[in-house]
Tab-separated table of C-alpha atoms in Angstrom:
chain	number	residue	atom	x	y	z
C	208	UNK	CA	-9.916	-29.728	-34.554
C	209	UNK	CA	-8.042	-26.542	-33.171
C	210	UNK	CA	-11.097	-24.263	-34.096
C	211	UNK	CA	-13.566	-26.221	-31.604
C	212	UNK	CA	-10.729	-25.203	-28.364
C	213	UNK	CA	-10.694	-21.616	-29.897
C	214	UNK	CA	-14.418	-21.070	-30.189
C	215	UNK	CA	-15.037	-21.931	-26.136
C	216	UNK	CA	-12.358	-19.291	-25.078
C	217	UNK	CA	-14.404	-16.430	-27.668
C	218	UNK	CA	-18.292	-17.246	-25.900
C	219	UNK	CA	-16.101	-18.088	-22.450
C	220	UNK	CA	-14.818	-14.512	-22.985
C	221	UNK	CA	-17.828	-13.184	-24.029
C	222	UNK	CA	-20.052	-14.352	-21.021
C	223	UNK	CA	-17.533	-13.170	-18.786
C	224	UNK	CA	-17.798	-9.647	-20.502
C	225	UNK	CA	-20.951	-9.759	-20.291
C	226	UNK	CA	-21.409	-11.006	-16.309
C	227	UNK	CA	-18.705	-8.267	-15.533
C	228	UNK	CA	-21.264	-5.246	-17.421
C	229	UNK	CA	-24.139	-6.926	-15.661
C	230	UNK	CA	-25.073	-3.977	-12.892
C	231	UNK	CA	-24.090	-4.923	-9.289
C	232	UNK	CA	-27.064	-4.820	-6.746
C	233	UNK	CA	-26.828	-1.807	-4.338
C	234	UNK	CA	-26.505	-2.382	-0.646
C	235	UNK	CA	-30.229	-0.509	-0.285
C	236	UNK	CA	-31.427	-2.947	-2.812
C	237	UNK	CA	-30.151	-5.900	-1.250
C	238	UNK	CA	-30.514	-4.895	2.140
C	239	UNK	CA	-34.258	-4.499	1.523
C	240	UNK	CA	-34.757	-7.483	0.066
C	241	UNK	CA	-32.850	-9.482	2.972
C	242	UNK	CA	-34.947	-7.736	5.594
C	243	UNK	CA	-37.881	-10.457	5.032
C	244	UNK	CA	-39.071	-10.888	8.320
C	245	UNK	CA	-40.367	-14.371	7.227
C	246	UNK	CA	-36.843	-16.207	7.030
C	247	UNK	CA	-36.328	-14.678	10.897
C	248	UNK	CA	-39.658	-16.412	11.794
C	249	UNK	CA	-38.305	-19.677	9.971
C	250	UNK	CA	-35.425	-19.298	12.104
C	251	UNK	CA	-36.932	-19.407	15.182
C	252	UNK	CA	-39.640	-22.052	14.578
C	253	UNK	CA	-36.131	-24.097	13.735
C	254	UNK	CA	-35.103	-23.636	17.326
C	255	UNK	CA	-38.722	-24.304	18.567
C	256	UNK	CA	-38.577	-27.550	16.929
C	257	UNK	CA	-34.904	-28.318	17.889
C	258	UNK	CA	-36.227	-27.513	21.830
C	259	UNK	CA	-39.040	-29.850	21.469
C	260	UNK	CA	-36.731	-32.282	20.288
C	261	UNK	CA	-33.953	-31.856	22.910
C	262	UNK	CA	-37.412	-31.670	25.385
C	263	UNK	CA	-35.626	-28.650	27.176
C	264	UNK	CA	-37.886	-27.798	30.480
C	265	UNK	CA	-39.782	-24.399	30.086
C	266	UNK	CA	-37.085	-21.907	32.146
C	267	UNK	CA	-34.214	-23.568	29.768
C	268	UNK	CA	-36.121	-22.995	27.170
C	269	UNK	CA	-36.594	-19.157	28.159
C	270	UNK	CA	-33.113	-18.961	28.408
C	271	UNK	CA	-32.111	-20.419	24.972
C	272	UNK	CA	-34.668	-18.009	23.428
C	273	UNK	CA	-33.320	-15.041	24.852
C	274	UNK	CA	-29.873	-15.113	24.593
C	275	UNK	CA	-30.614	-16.529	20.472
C	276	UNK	CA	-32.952	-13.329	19.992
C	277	UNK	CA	-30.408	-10.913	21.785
C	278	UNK	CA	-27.655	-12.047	19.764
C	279	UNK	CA	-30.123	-11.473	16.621
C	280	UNK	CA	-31.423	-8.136	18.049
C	281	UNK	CA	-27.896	-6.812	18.633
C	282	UNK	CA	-26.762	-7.645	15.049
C	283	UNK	CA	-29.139	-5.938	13.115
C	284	UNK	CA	-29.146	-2.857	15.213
C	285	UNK	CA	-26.458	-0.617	13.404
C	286	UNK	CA	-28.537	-0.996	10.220
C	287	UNK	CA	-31.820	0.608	11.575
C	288	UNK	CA	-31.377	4.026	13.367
C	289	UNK	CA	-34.769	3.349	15.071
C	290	UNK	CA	-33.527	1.192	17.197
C	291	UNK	CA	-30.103	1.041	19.674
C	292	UNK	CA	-28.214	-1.604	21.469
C	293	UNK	CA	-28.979	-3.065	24.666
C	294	UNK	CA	-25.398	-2.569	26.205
C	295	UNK	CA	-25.710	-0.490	29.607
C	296	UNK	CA	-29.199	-1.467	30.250
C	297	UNK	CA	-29.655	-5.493	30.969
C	298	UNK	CA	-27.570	-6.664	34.033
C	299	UNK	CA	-23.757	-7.070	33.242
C	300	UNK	CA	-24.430	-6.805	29.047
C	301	UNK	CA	-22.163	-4.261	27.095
C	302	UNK	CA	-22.489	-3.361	23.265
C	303	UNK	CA	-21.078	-5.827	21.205
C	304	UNK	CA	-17.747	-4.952	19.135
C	305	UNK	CA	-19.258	-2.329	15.921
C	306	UNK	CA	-18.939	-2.897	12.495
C	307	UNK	CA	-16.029	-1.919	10.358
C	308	UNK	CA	-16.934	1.178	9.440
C	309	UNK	CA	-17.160	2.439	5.232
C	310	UNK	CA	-17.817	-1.207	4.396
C	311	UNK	CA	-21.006	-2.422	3.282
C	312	UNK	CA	-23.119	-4.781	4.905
C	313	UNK	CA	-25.945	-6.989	5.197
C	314	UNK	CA	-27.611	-6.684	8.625
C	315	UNK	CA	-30.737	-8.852	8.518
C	316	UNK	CA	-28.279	-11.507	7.281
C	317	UNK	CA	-25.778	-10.863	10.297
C	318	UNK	CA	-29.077	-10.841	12.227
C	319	UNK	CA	-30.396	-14.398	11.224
C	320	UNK	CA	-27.111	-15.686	11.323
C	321	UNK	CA	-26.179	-14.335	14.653
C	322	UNK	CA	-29.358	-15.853	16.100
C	323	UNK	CA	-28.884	-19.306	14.363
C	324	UNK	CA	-25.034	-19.432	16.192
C	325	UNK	CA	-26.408	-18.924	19.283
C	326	UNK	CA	-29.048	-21.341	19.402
C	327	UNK	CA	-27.214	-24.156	17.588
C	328	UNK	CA	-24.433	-23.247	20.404
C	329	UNK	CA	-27.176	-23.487	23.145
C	330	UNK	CA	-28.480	-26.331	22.245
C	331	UNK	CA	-27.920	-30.501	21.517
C	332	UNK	CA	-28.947	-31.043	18.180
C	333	UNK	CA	-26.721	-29.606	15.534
C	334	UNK	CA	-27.827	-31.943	12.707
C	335	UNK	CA	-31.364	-29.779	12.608
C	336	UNK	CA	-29.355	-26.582	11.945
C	337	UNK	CA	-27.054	-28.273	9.910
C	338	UNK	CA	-30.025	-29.326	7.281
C	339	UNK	CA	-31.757	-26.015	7.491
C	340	UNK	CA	-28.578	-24.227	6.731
C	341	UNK	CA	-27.780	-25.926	3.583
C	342	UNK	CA	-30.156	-24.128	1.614
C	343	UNK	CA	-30.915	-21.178	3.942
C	344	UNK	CA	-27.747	-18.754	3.159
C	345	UNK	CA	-28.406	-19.563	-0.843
C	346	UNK	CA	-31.373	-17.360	-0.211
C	347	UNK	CA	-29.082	-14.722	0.133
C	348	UNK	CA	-26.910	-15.283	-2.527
C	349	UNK	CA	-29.992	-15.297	-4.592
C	350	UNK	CA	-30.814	-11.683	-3.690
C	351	UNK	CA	-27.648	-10.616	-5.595
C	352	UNK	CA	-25.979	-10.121	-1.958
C	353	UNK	CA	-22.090	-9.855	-3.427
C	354	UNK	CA	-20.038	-12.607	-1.867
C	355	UNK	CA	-17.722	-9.976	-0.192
C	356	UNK	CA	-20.692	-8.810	1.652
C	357	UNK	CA	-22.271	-12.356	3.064
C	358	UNK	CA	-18.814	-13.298	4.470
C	359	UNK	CA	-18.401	-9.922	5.956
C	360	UNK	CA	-22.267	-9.997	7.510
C	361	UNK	CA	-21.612	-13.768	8.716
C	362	UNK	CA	-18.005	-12.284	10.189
C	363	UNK	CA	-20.308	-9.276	11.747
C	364	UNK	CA	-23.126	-11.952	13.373
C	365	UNK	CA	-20.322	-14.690	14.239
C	366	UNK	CA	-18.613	-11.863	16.352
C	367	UNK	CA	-21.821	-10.688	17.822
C	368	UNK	CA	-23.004	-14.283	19.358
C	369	UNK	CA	-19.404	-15.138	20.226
C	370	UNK	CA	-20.372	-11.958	22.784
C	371	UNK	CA	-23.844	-13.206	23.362
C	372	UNK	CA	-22.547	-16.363	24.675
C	373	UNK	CA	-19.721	-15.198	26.855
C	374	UNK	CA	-22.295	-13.113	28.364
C	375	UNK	CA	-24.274	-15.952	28.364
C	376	UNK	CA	-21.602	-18.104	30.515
C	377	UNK	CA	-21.667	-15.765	33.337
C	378	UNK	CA	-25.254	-15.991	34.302
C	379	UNK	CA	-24.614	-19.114	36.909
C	380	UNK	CA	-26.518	-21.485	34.480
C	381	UNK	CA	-23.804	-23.899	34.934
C	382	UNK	CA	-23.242	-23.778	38.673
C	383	UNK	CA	-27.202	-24.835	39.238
C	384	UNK	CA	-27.118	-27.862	37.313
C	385	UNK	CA	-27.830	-31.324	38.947
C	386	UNK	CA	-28.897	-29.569	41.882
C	387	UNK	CA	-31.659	-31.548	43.668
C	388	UNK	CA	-34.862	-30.173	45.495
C	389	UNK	CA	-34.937	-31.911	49.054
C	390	UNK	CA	-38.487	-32.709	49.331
C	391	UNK	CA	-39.692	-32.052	53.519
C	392	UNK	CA	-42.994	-33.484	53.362
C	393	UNK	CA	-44.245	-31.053	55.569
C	394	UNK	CA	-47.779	-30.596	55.936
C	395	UNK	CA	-48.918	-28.158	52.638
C	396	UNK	CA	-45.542	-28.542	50.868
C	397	UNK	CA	-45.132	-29.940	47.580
C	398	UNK	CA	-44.134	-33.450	46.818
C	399	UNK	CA	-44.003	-35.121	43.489
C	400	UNK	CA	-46.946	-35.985	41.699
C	401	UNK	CA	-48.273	-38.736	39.259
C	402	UNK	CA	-47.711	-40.019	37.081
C	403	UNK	CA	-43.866	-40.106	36.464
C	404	UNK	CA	-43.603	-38.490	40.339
C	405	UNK	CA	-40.299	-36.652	38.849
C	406	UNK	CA	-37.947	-34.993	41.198
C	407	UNK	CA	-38.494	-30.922	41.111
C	408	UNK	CA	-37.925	-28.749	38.239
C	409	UNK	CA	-35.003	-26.477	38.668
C	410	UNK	CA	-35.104	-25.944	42.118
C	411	UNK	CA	-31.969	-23.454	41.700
C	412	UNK	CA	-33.543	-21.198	38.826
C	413	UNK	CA	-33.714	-17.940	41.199
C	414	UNK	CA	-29.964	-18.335	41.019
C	415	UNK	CA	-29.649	-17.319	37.423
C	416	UNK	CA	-28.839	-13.733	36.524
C	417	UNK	CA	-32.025	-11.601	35.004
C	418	UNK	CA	-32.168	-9.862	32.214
C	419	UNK	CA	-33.864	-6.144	33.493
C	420	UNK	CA	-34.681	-7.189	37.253
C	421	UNK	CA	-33.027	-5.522	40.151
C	422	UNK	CA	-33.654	-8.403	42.668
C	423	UNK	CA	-35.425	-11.332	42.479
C	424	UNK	CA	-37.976	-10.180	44.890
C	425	UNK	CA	-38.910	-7.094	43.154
C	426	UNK	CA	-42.136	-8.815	42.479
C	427	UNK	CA	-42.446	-10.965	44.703
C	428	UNK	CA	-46.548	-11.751	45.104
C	429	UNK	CA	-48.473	-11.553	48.649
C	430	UNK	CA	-48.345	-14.780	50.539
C	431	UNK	CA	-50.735	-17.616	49.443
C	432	UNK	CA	-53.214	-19.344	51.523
C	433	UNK	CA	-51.218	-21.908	53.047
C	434	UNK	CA	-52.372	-25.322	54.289
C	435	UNK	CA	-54.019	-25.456	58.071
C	436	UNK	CA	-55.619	-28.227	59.633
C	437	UNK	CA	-58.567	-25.227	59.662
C	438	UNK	CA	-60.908	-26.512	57.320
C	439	UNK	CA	-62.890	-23.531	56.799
C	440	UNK	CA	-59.433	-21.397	55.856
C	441	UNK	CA	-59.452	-19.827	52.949
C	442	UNK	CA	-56.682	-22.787	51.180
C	443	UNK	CA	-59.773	-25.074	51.624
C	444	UNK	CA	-62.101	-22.947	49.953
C	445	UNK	CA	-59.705	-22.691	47.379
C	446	UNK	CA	-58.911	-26.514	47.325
C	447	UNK	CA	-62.698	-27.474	47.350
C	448	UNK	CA	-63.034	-24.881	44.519
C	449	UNK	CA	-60.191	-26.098	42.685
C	450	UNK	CA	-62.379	-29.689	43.348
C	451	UNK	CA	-65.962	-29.195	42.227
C	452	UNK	CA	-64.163	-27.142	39.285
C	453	UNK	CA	-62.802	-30.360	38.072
C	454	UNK	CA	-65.671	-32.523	38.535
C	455	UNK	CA	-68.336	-30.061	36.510
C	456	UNK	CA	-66.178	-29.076	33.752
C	457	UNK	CA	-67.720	-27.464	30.782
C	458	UNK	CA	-66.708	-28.511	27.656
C	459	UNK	CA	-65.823	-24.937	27.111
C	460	UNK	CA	-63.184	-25.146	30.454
C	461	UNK	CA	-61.974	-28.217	29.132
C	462	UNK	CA	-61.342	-26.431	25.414
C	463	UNK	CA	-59.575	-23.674	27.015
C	464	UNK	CA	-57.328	-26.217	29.194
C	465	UNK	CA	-55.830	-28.168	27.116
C	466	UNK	CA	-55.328	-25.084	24.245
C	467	UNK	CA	-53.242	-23.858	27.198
C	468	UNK	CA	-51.513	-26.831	28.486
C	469	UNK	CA	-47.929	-26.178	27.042
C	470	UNK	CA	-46.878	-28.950	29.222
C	471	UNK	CA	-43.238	-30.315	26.634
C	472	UNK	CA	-43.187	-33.795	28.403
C	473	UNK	CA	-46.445	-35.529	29.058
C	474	UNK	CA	-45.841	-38.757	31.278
C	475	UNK	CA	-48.756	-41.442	29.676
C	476	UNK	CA	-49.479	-44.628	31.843
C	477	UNK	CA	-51.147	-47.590	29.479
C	478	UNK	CA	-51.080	-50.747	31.889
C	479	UNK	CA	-47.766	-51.464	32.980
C	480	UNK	CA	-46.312	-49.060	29.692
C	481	UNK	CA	-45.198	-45.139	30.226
C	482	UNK	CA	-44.306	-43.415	27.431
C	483	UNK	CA	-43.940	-39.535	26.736
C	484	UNK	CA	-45.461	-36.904	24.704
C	485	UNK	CA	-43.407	-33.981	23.873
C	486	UNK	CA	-44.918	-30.542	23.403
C	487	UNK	CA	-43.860	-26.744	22.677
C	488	UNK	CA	-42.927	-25.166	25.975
C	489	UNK	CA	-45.192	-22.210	27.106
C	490	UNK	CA	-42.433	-19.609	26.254
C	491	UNK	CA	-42.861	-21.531	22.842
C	492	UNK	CA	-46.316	-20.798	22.118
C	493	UNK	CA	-45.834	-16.825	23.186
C	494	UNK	CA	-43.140	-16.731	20.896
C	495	UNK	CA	-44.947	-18.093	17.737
C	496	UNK	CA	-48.081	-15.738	18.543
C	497	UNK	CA	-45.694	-12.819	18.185
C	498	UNK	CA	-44.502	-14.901	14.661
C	499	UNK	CA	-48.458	-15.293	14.052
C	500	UNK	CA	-49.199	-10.977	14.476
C	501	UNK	CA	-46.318	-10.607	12.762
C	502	UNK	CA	-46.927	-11.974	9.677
C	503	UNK	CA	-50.930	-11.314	10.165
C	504	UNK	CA	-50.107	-7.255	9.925
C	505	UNK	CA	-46.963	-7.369	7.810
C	506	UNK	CA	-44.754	-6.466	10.320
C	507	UNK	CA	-41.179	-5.373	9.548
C	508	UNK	CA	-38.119	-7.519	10.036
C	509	UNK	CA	-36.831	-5.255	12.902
C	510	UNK	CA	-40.164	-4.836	14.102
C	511	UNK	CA	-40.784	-8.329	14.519
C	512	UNK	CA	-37.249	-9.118	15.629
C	513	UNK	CA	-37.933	-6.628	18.264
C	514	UNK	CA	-40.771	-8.776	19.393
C	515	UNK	CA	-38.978	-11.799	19.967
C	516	UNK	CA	-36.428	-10.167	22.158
C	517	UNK	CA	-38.462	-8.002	24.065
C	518	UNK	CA	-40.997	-11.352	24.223
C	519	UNK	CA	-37.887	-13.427	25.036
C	520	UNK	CA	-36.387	-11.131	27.922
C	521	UNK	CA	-39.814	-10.720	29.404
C	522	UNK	CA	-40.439	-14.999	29.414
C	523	UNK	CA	-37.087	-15.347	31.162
C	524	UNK	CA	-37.182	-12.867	33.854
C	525	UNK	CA	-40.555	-13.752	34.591
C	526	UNK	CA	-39.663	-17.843	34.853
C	527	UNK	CA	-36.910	-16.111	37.502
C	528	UNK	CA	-39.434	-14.373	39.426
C	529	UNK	CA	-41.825	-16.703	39.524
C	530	UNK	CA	-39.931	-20.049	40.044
C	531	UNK	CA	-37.886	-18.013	42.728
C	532	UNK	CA	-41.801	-17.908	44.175
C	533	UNK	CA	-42.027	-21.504	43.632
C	534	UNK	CA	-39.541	-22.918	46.016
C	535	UNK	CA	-39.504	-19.718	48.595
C	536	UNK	CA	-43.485	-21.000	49.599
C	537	UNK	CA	-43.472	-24.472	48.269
C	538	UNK	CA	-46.974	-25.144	48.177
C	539	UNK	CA	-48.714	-27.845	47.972
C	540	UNK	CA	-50.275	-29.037	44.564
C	541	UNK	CA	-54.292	-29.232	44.473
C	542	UNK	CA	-53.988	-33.174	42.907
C	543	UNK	CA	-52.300	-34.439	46.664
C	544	UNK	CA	-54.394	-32.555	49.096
C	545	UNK	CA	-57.620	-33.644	46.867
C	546	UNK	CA	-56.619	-37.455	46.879
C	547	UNK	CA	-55.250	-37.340	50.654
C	548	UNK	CA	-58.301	-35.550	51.849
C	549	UNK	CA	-61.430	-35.368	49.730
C	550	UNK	CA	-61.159	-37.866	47.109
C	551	UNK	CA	-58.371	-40.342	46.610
C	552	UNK	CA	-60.115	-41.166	42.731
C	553	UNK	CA	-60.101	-37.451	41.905
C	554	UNK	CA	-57.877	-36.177	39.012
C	555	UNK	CA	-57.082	-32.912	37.189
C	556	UNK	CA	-57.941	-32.380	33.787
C	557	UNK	CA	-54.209	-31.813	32.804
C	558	UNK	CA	-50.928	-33.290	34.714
C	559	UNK	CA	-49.528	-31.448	36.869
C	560	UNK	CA	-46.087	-30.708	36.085
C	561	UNK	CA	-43.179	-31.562	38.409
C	562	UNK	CA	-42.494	-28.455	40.818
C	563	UNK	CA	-44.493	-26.266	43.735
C	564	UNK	CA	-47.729	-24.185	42.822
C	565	UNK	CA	-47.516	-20.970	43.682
C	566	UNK	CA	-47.521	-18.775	41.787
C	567	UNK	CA	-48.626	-20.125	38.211
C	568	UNK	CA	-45.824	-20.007	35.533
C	569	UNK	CA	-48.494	-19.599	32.921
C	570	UNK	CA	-49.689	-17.049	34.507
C	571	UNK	CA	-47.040	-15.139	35.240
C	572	UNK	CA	-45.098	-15.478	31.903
C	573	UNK	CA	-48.516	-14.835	29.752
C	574	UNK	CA	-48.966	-11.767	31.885
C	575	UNK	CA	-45.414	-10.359	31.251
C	576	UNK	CA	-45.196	-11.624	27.685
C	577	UNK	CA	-48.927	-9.610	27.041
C	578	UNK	CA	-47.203	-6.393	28.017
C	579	UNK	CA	-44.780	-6.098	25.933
C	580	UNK	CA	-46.237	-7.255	22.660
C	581	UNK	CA	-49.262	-4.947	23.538
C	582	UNK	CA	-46.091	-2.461	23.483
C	583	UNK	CA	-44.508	-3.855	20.312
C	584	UNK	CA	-47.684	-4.659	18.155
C	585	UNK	CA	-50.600	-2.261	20.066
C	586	UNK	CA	-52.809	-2.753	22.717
C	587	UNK	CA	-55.980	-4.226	21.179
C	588	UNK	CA	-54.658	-6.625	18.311
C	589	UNK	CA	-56.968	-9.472	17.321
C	590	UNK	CA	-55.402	-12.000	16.282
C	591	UNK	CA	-55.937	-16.191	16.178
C	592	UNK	CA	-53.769	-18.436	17.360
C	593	UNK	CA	-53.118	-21.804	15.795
C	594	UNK	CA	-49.675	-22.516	17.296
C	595	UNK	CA	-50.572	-25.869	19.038
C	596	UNK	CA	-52.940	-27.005	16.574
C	597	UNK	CA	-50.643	-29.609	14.795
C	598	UNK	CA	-50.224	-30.942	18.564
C	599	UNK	CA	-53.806	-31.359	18.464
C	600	UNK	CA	-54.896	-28.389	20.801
C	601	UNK	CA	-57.427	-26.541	19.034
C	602	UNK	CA	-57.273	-22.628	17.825
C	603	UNK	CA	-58.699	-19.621	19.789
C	604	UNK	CA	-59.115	-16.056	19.056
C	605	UNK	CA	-58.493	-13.144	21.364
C	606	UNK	CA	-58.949	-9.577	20.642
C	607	UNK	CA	-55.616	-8.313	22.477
C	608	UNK	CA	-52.812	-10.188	24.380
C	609	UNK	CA	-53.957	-9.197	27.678
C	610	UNK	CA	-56.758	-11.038	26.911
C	611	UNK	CA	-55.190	-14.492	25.877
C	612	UNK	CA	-53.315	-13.902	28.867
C	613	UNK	CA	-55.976	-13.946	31.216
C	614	UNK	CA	-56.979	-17.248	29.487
C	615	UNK	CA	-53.771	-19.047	29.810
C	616	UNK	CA	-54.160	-18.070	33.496
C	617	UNK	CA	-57.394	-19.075	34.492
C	618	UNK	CA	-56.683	-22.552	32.053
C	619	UNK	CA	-54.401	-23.276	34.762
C	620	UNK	CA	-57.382	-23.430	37.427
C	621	UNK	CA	-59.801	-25.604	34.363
C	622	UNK	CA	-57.092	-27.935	34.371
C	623	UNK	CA	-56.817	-28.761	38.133
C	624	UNK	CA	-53.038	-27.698	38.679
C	625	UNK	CA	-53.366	-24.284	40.069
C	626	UNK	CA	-55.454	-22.694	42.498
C	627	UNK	CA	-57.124	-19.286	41.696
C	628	UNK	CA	-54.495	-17.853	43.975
C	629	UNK	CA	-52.160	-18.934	42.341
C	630	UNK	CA	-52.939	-17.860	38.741
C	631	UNK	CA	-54.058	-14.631	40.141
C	632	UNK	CA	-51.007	-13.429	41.866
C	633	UNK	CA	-48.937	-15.012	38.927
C	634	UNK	CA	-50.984	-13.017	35.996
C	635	UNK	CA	-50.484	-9.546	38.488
C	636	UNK	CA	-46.362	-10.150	38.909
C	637	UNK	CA	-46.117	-10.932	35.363
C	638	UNK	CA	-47.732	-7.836	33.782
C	639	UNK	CA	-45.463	-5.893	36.364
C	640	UNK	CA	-42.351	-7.823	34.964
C	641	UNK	CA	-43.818	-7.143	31.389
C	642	UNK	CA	-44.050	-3.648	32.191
C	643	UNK	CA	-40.431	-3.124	33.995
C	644	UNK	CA	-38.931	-5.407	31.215
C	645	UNK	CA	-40.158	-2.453	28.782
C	646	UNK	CA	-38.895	0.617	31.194
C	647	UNK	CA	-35.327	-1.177	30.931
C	648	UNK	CA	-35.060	-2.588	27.709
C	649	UNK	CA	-35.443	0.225	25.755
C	650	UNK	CA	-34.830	-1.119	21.837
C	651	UNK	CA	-36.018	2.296	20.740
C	652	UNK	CA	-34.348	5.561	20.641
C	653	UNK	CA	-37.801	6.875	21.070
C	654	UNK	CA	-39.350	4.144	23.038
C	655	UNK	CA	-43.284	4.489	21.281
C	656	UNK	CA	-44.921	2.279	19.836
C	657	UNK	CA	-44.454	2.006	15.746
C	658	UNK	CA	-46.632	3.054	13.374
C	659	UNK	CA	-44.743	1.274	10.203
């Protein structure tokens, strides 16, 4: 009976011999197997689904986005040269705290986990990150990451999205909440539409501190056609335009539409019933085509993290811009001029959402987010988007991003909300704010576009 005892402790011995001979995976070995872009593009269709779920409106959502990819940008930076940290060069952002130097590390790791902090933190729903997380770090540990290592990378990301969100808290996000939009009812001036007739969306945005902009106004678009009792002026030919647009749609119009529509909280009206779709906000979809080109041409994991942020800070300063548009002219949405003084039965293809028209958001964000992927993945990418297709909104191809986002833009005008003025001046300030965002943010040390 005292042999059985003794023969554990020899194989116990032995395996533990054996474990301590078995060779320990180098830090390039592990590092390049952690530096799968795909479990970054997991990551941030996690958030996507957590915003669609916590139906954020599209400038939160811009917001959440980029401070979650920043945090992740700034994390992996000191473990590829290529690229350097953002500190001095967005408004009010310094370089988070380094690394301990001599120690090894896991950077994509810090990366992932630095972005996952923020956007739990940023966010309502911790349960989602909660699930995803039980399995997601194992991934690591499968690699042959030493435990030292993964606690000192976690340590590394925790440390850089405690910064991210301090920085975060200074932006005035706070101070604008619950801050109605006093509706004049002034001839040409917005008021709220149908169905749900919801009060304005973020009336205060322009309040919120940019990422790369100087002012505000350093966009800021010519002044729209503005309602006149005139009816040959050129906001009636635009409104009449907007009108027989809607009533001869192609199917082709119609296709491109509602591909587009991005719209996270659809009010539907059954009888005396309303209840709510909720979609992927428009920042949403730009983000997942830079996960779709991404995976399509095998981009790197710092390449395509580089995407996301420069995709990220170009969405949010371009929602600044143009929503700081929005409530400076306060125009008038096609759907109540049509019904007050053409045709009271007439409605647009999509609903318009709950805030002024000019300029387009689509159009402005599309235009700025086209920039800088044409920037971060090359100027005449084909590529075929599928991101709204499980929301049952079709797939397109496009042979470049400028491209798409001239169709986003002109959607807008299919779909009854905007009119061409709008989407117009919108796609022109965006590809500006793309194109500043990209003089700013410089993520390279030698800002061309990669080959790898």
């Amino acid at each position: 009976m005292m042999k059985r005892p003794f023969f554990f402790v020899i194989i116990g011995s032995i395996f533990l011999s054996l474990n301590a001979c078995k060779p320990k995976s180098k830090p390039e070995e592990y590092n390049a197997k952690a530096a799968d872009a795909e479990l970054y593009h997991q990551s941030v269709e996690l958030l996507t689904e957590v915003i669609i779920h916590d139906i954020f409106k599209p400038p939160v959502a811009s917001r959440i986005y980029a401070y979650a990819n920043l945090a992740g940008y700034e994390a992996m930076v000191p473990g590829f040269p290529v690229y350097q940290s953002l500190g001095g060069k967005l408004n009010d952002f310094t370089s988070p705290a380094p690394p301990e130097p001599n120690a090894d590390y896991c950077f994509p790791l810090a990366s992932t986990h630095a972005f996952l902090k923020v956007a739990r933190a940023l966010t309502f729903s911790a349960s989602f990150f909660d699930d995803y997380e039980k399995t997601f770090y194992s991934k690591y540990e499968d690699m042959g990451i030493p435990s030292d290592v993964i606690e000192r990378s976690k340590a590394f990301g925790d440390s850089v999205a405690a910064h991210v969100i301090r920085y975060s808290g200074k932006d005035k996000y706070k101070q604008t909440r619950g801050i109605r939009f006093t509706v004049t009812n002034k001839p040409g001036t917005w008021v709220p539409t149908p169905p749900a007739y919801a009060d304005a969306c973020e009336p205060e945005w322009n309040k919120i501190r940019s990422f790369t902009l100087d002012s505000i106004t350093q966009f800021m678009p010519p002044r729209p056609p503005m309602w006149t009792p005139n009816k040959d002026s050129e906001f009636w030919k635009e409104t009449r335009q907007v009108y027989e647009i809607g009533k001869n749609l192609t199917e082709e119009q119609k296709r491109t539409a509602w591909f587009w529509d991005d719209n996270p909280f659809v009010m539907n009206v059954v009888g005396h019933v309303m209840f709510a779709n909720k979609k992927m906000t428009p920042g949403g979809h730009w983000l997942a085509i830079n996960a779709t080109v991404s995976r399509n041409n095998k981009a790197s994991f710092e390449k395509s993290v580089e995407g996301y942020l420069l995709g990220s800070l170009a969405l949010m300063d371009a929602f600044i811009s143009c929503w700081d548009e929005k409530y400076r002219s306060t125009k008038v949405r096609p759907e109540t001029v049509i019904n007050s003084d053409i045709d009271p039965k007439w409605q647009p293809y999509l609903q318009t959402p709950p805030f002024p028209e000019y300029t387009s958001g689509h159009s402005t964000i599309s235009g700025a987010a086209a920039e800088v992927y044409s920037f971060v993945h090359g100027a005449n990418v084909t590529f075929t988007d599928s991101t709204e297709f499980k929301h049952g909104h079709g797939v397109m191809t496009f042979k470049s991003f400028r491209e798409a986002a001239l169709n986003a833009s002109i959607s807008r005008l299919y779909g009854g909300i905007h009119y061409w003025s709008g989407c117009d001046e919108g796609n022109k300030a965006g590809i500006k704010i793309g194109q500043h965002v990209l003089k700013v943010a410089q993520t390279r040390k030698q800002n061309t576009i990669s080959k790898r």
